């Protein structure tokens, strides 16, 4: 699923596939409200580096070749990778995230001292224009 605007998501849910059986209107309305509410709350989440690349609990980027000497294991990496929200070809180098978007590579800068992104990216919703693929579905 692509990261899309709230308006597009509501319209998409409203036009829910007619091939799916709807037992009654009450069920459809509850499902609609539930899924739209979940997506709205999802979009309002503050962005973290761990949404783009695997990070430990302290926000440090984990490499897939983790040294056990550092106290990290491959299971730590797998757990961190499962928390990544964007299923896009992403590379991280120091404080810059590179990702493929519409056949070109774009970059997003991240300030590790303040744990903030540059260019006004504060929430997941702020990333809609980047055309990212989501690793989660609704």
PDB file of C-alpha atoms in Angstrom:
ATOM      1  CA  UNK A   1       0.000   0.000   0.000  1.00  0.00           C
ATOM      2  CA  UNK A   2       1.231   3.474  -0.823  1.00  0.00           C
ATOM      3  CA  UNK A   3       1.253   6.204   1.793  1.00  0.00           C
ATOM      4  CA  UNK A   4      -1.717   8.338   0.703  1.00  0.00           C
ATOM      5  CA  UNK A   5      -3.533  11.394   1.986  1.00  0.00           C
ATOM      6  CA  UNK A   6      -6.366  11.075   4.476  1.00  0.00           C
ATOM      7  CA  UNK A   7      -8.839  12.285   1.845  1.00  0.00           C
ATOM      8  CA  UNK A   8      -7.747   9.625  -0.641  1.00  0.00           C
ATOM      9  CA  UNK A   9      -7.883   6.973   2.071  1.00  0.00           C
ATOM     10  CA  UNK A  10     -11.447   7.924   3.093  1.00  0.00           C
ATOM     11  CA  UNK A  11     -12.609   7.882  -0.528  1.00  0.00           C
ATOM     12  CA  UNK A  12     -10.881   4.547  -1.088  1.00  0.00           C
ATOM     13  CA  UNK A  13     -12.597   3.060   1.962  1.00  0.00           C
ATOM     14  CA  UNK A  14     -15.947   4.558   0.972  1.00  0.00           C
ATOM     15  CA  UNK A  15     -15.660   2.838  -2.399  1.00  0.00           C
ATOM     16  CA  UNK A  16     -14.815  -0.440  -0.686  1.00  0.00           C
ATOM     17  CA  UNK A  17     -14.808  -3.293  -3.181  1.00  0.00           C
ATOM     18  CA  UNK A  18     -18.351  -4.348  -4.153  1.00  0.00           C
ATOM     19  CA  UNK A  19     -17.145  -7.934  -4.521  1.00  0.00           C
ATOM     20  CA  UNK A  20     -16.797  -8.149  -0.744  1.00  0.00           C
ATOM     21  CA  UNK A  21     -19.935  -9.248   1.047  1.00  0.00           C
ATOM     22  CA  UNK A  22     -21.620  -6.646   3.219  1.00  0.00           C
ATOM     23  CA  UNK A  23     -23.934  -8.299   5.659  1.00  0.00           C
ATOM     24  CA  UNK A  24     -25.524  -5.131   6.923  1.00  0.00           C
ATOM     25  CA  UNK A  25     -25.077  -1.410   6.912  1.00  0.00           C
ATOM     26  CA  UNK A  26     -24.194  -1.264  10.607  1.00  0.00           C
ATOM     27  CA  UNK A  27     -21.235  -3.605  10.078  1.00  0.00           C
ATOM     28  CA  UNK A  28     -20.025  -1.520   7.122  1.00  0.00           C
ATOM     29  CA  UNK A  29     -20.296   1.729   9.075  1.00  0.00           C
ATOM     30  CA  UNK A  30     -18.411   0.319  12.077  1.00  0.00           C
ATOM     31  CA  UNK A  31     -15.675  -1.065   9.830  1.00  0.00           C
ATOM     32  CA  UNK A  32     -15.428   2.232   7.949  1.00  0.00           C
ATOM     33  CA  UNK A  33     -15.152   4.304  11.140  1.00  0.00           C
ATOM     34  CA  UNK A  34     -12.636   1.916  12.659  1.00  0.00           C
ATOM     35  CA  UNK A  35     -10.285   1.734   9.687  1.00  0.00           C
ATOM     36  CA  UNK A  36     -10.470   5.486   8.986  1.00  0.00           C
ATOM     37  CA  UNK A  37      -9.771   6.280  12.646  1.00  0.00           C
ATOM     38  CA  UNK A  38      -6.771   3.910  12.669  1.00  0.00           C
ATOM     39  CA  UNK A  39      -5.317   5.523   9.557  1.00  0.00           C
ATOM     40  CA  UNK A  40      -5.844   9.057  10.898  1.00  0.00           C
ATOM     41  CA  UNK A  41      -4.023   8.165  14.128  1.00  0.00           C
ATOM     42  CA  UNK A  42      -1.285   6.474  12.102  1.00  0.00           C
ATOM     43  CA  UNK A  43      -0.707   9.610   9.984  1.00  0.00           C
ATOM     44  CA  UNK A  44      -0.405  11.819  13.080  1.00  0.00           C
ATOM     45  CA  UNK A  45       2.436   9.776  14.621  1.00  0.00           C
ATOM     46  CA  UNK A  46       5.681  11.725  15.028  1.00  0.00           C
ATOM     47  CA  UNK A  47       8.375  10.595  12.605  1.00  0.00           C
ATOM     48  CA  UNK A  48      11.290   8.643  13.977  1.00  0.00           C
ATOM     49  CA  UNK A  49      14.421   7.379  12.282  1.00  0.00           C
ATOM     50  CA  UNK A  50      13.301   3.826  13.136  1.00  0.00           C
ATOM     51  CA  UNK A  51      10.369   4.204  10.733  1.00  0.00           C
ATOM     52  CA  UNK A  52      12.877   4.358   7.847  1.00  0.00           C
ATOM     53  CA  UNK A  53      15.776   2.160   8.964  1.00  0.00           C
ATOM     54  CA  UNK A  54      16.218  -0.451  11.727  1.00  0.00           C
ATOM     55  CA  UNK A  55      17.182   1.225  15.016  1.00  0.00           C
ATOM     56  CA  UNK A  56      17.706   0.037  18.565  1.00  0.00           C
ATOM     57  CA  UNK A  57      15.672   1.360  21.507  1.00  0.00           C
ATOM     58  CA  UNK A  58      18.044   4.324  21.828  1.00  0.00           C
ATOM     59  CA  UNK A  59      17.552   5.373  18.189  1.00  0.00           C
ATOM     60  CA  UNK A  60      20.917   4.107  16.965  1.00  0.00           C
ATOM     61  CA  UNK A  61      20.862   2.717  13.430  1.00  0.00           C
ATOM     62  CA  UNK A  62      21.521  -1.024  13.345  1.00  0.00           C
ATOM     63  CA  UNK A  63      23.546  -2.608  10.602  1.00  0.00           C
ATOM     64  CA  UNK A  64      22.543  -6.075   9.443  1.00  0.00           C
ATOM     65  CA  UNK A  65      26.106  -7.148  10.218  1.00  0.00           C
ATOM     66  CA  UNK A  66      25.852  -6.479  13.935  1.00  0.00           C
ATOM     67  CA  UNK A  67      28.748  -7.469  16.119  1.00  0.00           C
ATOM     68  CA  UNK A  68      27.851  -9.464  19.201  1.00  0.00           C
ATOM     69  CA  UNK A  69      30.612  -7.487  20.916  1.00  0.00           C
ATOM     70  CA  UNK A  70      28.303  -4.455  20.777  1.00  0.00           C
ATOM     71  CA  UNK A  71      25.713  -6.403  22.764  1.00  0.00           C
ATOM     72  CA  UNK A  72      23.408  -6.660  19.755  1.00  0.00           C
ATOM     73  CA  UNK A  73      22.385  -9.836  17.972  1.00  0.00           C
ATOM     74  CA  UNK A  74      20.771 -10.708  14.682  1.00  0.00           C
ATOM     75  CA  UNK A  75      17.454 -11.092  16.535  1.00  0.00           C
ATOM     76  CA  UNK A  76      17.786  -7.453  17.682  1.00  0.00           C
ATOM     77  CA  UNK A  77      18.182  -6.458  14.039  1.00  0.00           C
ATOM     78  CA  UNK A  78      15.172  -8.541  12.951  1.00  0.00           C
ATOM     79  CA  UNK A  79      13.037  -7.020  15.707  1.00  0.00           C
ATOM     80  CA  UNK A  80      14.113  -3.495  14.740  1.00  0.00           C
ATOM     81  CA  UNK A  81      13.518  -4.227  11.054  1.00  0.00           C
ATOM     82  CA  UNK A  82       9.965  -5.363  11.836  1.00  0.00           C
ATOM     83  CA  UNK A  83       9.254  -1.840  13.187  1.00  0.00           C
ATOM     84  CA  UNK A  84      10.279  -0.132   9.933  1.00  0.00           C
ATOM     85  CA  UNK A  85       7.132   1.333   8.360  1.00  0.00           C
ATOM     86  CA  UNK A  86       8.321   2.107   4.868  1.00  0.00           C
ATOM     87  CA  UNK A  87       8.860  -0.701   2.393  1.00  0.00           C
ATOM     88  CA  UNK A  88      10.889   1.398  -0.002  1.00  0.00           C
ATOM     89  CA  UNK A  89      14.475   0.967  -1.179  1.00  0.00           C
ATOM     90  CA  UNK A  90      16.161   3.019   1.560  1.00  0.00           C
ATOM     91  CA  UNK A  91      19.837   3.667   2.230  1.00  0.00           C
ATOM     92  CA  UNK A  92      21.114   5.487   5.296  1.00  0.00           C
ATOM     93  CA  UNK A  93      24.458   7.278   5.393  1.00  0.00           C
ATOM     94  CA  UNK A  94      25.380   9.282   8.502  1.00  0.00           C
ATOM     95  CA  UNK A  95      22.407  11.661   8.759  1.00  0.00           C
ATOM     96  CA  UNK A  96      20.931  11.355   5.259  1.00  0.00           C
ATOM     97  CA  UNK A  97      18.260   8.896   4.190  1.00  0.00           C
ATOM     98  CA  UNK A  98      18.225   8.107   0.471  1.00  0.00           C
ATOM     99  CA  UNK A  99      15.215   6.361  -1.008  1.00  0.00           C
ATOM    100  CA  UNK A 100      13.869   5.550  -4.416  1.00  0.00           C
ATOM    101  CA  UNK A 101      10.700   7.445  -5.250  1.00  0.00           C
ATOM    102  CA  UNK A 102       9.138   7.367  -8.696  1.00  0.00           C
ATOM    103  CA  UNK A 103      12.292   6.066 -10.404  1.00  0.00           C
ATOM    104  CA  UNK A 104      14.562   8.726  -8.891  1.00  0.00           C
ATOM    105  CA  UNK A 105      16.435   8.864  -5.618  1.00  0.00           C
ATOM    106  CA  UNK A 106      15.448  11.489  -3.084  1.00  0.00           C
ATOM    107  CA  UNK A 107      17.071  12.404   0.182  1.00  0.00           C
ATOM    108  CA  UNK A 108      15.797  13.337   3.590  1.00  0.00           C
ATOM    109  CA  UNK A 109      18.162  14.743   6.181  1.00  0.00           C
ATOM    110  CA  UNK A 110      17.981  13.790   9.840  1.00  0.00           C
ATOM    111  CA  UNK A 111      19.619  15.648  12.723  1.00  0.00           C
ATOM    112  CA  UNK A 112      20.901  13.028  15.161  1.00  0.00           C
ATOM    113  CA  UNK A 113      21.518  15.643  17.866  1.00  0.00           C
ATOM    114  CA  UNK A 114      17.920  16.860  17.979  1.00  0.00           C
ATOM    115  CA  UNK A 115      16.274  13.642  16.690  1.00  0.00           C
ATOM    116  CA  UNK A 116      14.412  15.683  14.090  1.00  0.00           C
ATOM    117  CA  UNK A 117      14.071  15.629  10.338  1.00  0.00           C
ATOM    118  CA  UNK A 118      14.793  18.651   8.167  1.00  0.00           C
ATOM    119  CA  UNK A 119      12.378  20.259   5.683  1.00  0.00           C
ATOM    120  CA  UNK A 120       9.409  20.315   8.059  1.00  0.00           C
ATOM    121  CA  UNK A 121       8.923  16.559   8.248  1.00  0.00           C
ATOM    122  CA  UNK A 122       7.369  15.996  11.670  1.00  0.00           C
ATOM    123  CA  UNK A 123       4.681  13.355  11.217  1.00  0.00           C
ATOM    124  CA  UNK A 124       4.039  10.430   8.899  1.00  0.00           C
ATOM    125  CA  UNK A 125       1.481  12.613   7.133  1.00  0.00           C
ATOM    126  CA  UNK A 126       4.247  15.045   6.157  1.00  0.00           C
ATOM    127  CA  UNK A 127       5.822  12.259   4.039  1.00  0.00           C
ATOM    128  CA  UNK A 128       2.854  11.750   1.689  1.00  0.00           C
ATOM    129  CA  UNK A 129       4.486  13.757  -1.107  1.00  0.00           C
ATOM    130  CA  UNK A 130       7.469  11.362  -1.025  1.00  0.00           C
ATOM    131  CA  UNK A 131       5.371   8.502  -2.541  1.00  0.00           C
ATOM    132  CA  UNK A 132       6.593   5.866  -0.096  1.00  0.00           C
ATOM    133  CA  UNK A 133       5.374   2.264   0.070  1.00  0.00           C
ATOM    134  CA  UNK A 134       4.072   1.172   3.445  1.00  0.00           C
ATOM    135  CA  UNK A 135       5.140  -2.071   5.077  1.00  0.00           C
ATOM    136  CA  UNK A 136       1.837  -2.088   7.005  1.00  0.00           C
ATOM    137  CA  UNK A 137      -1.713  -2.233   5.712  1.00  0.00           C
ATOM    138  CA  UNK A 138      -5.096  -1.057   6.954  1.00  0.00           C
TER     139      UNK A 138
END
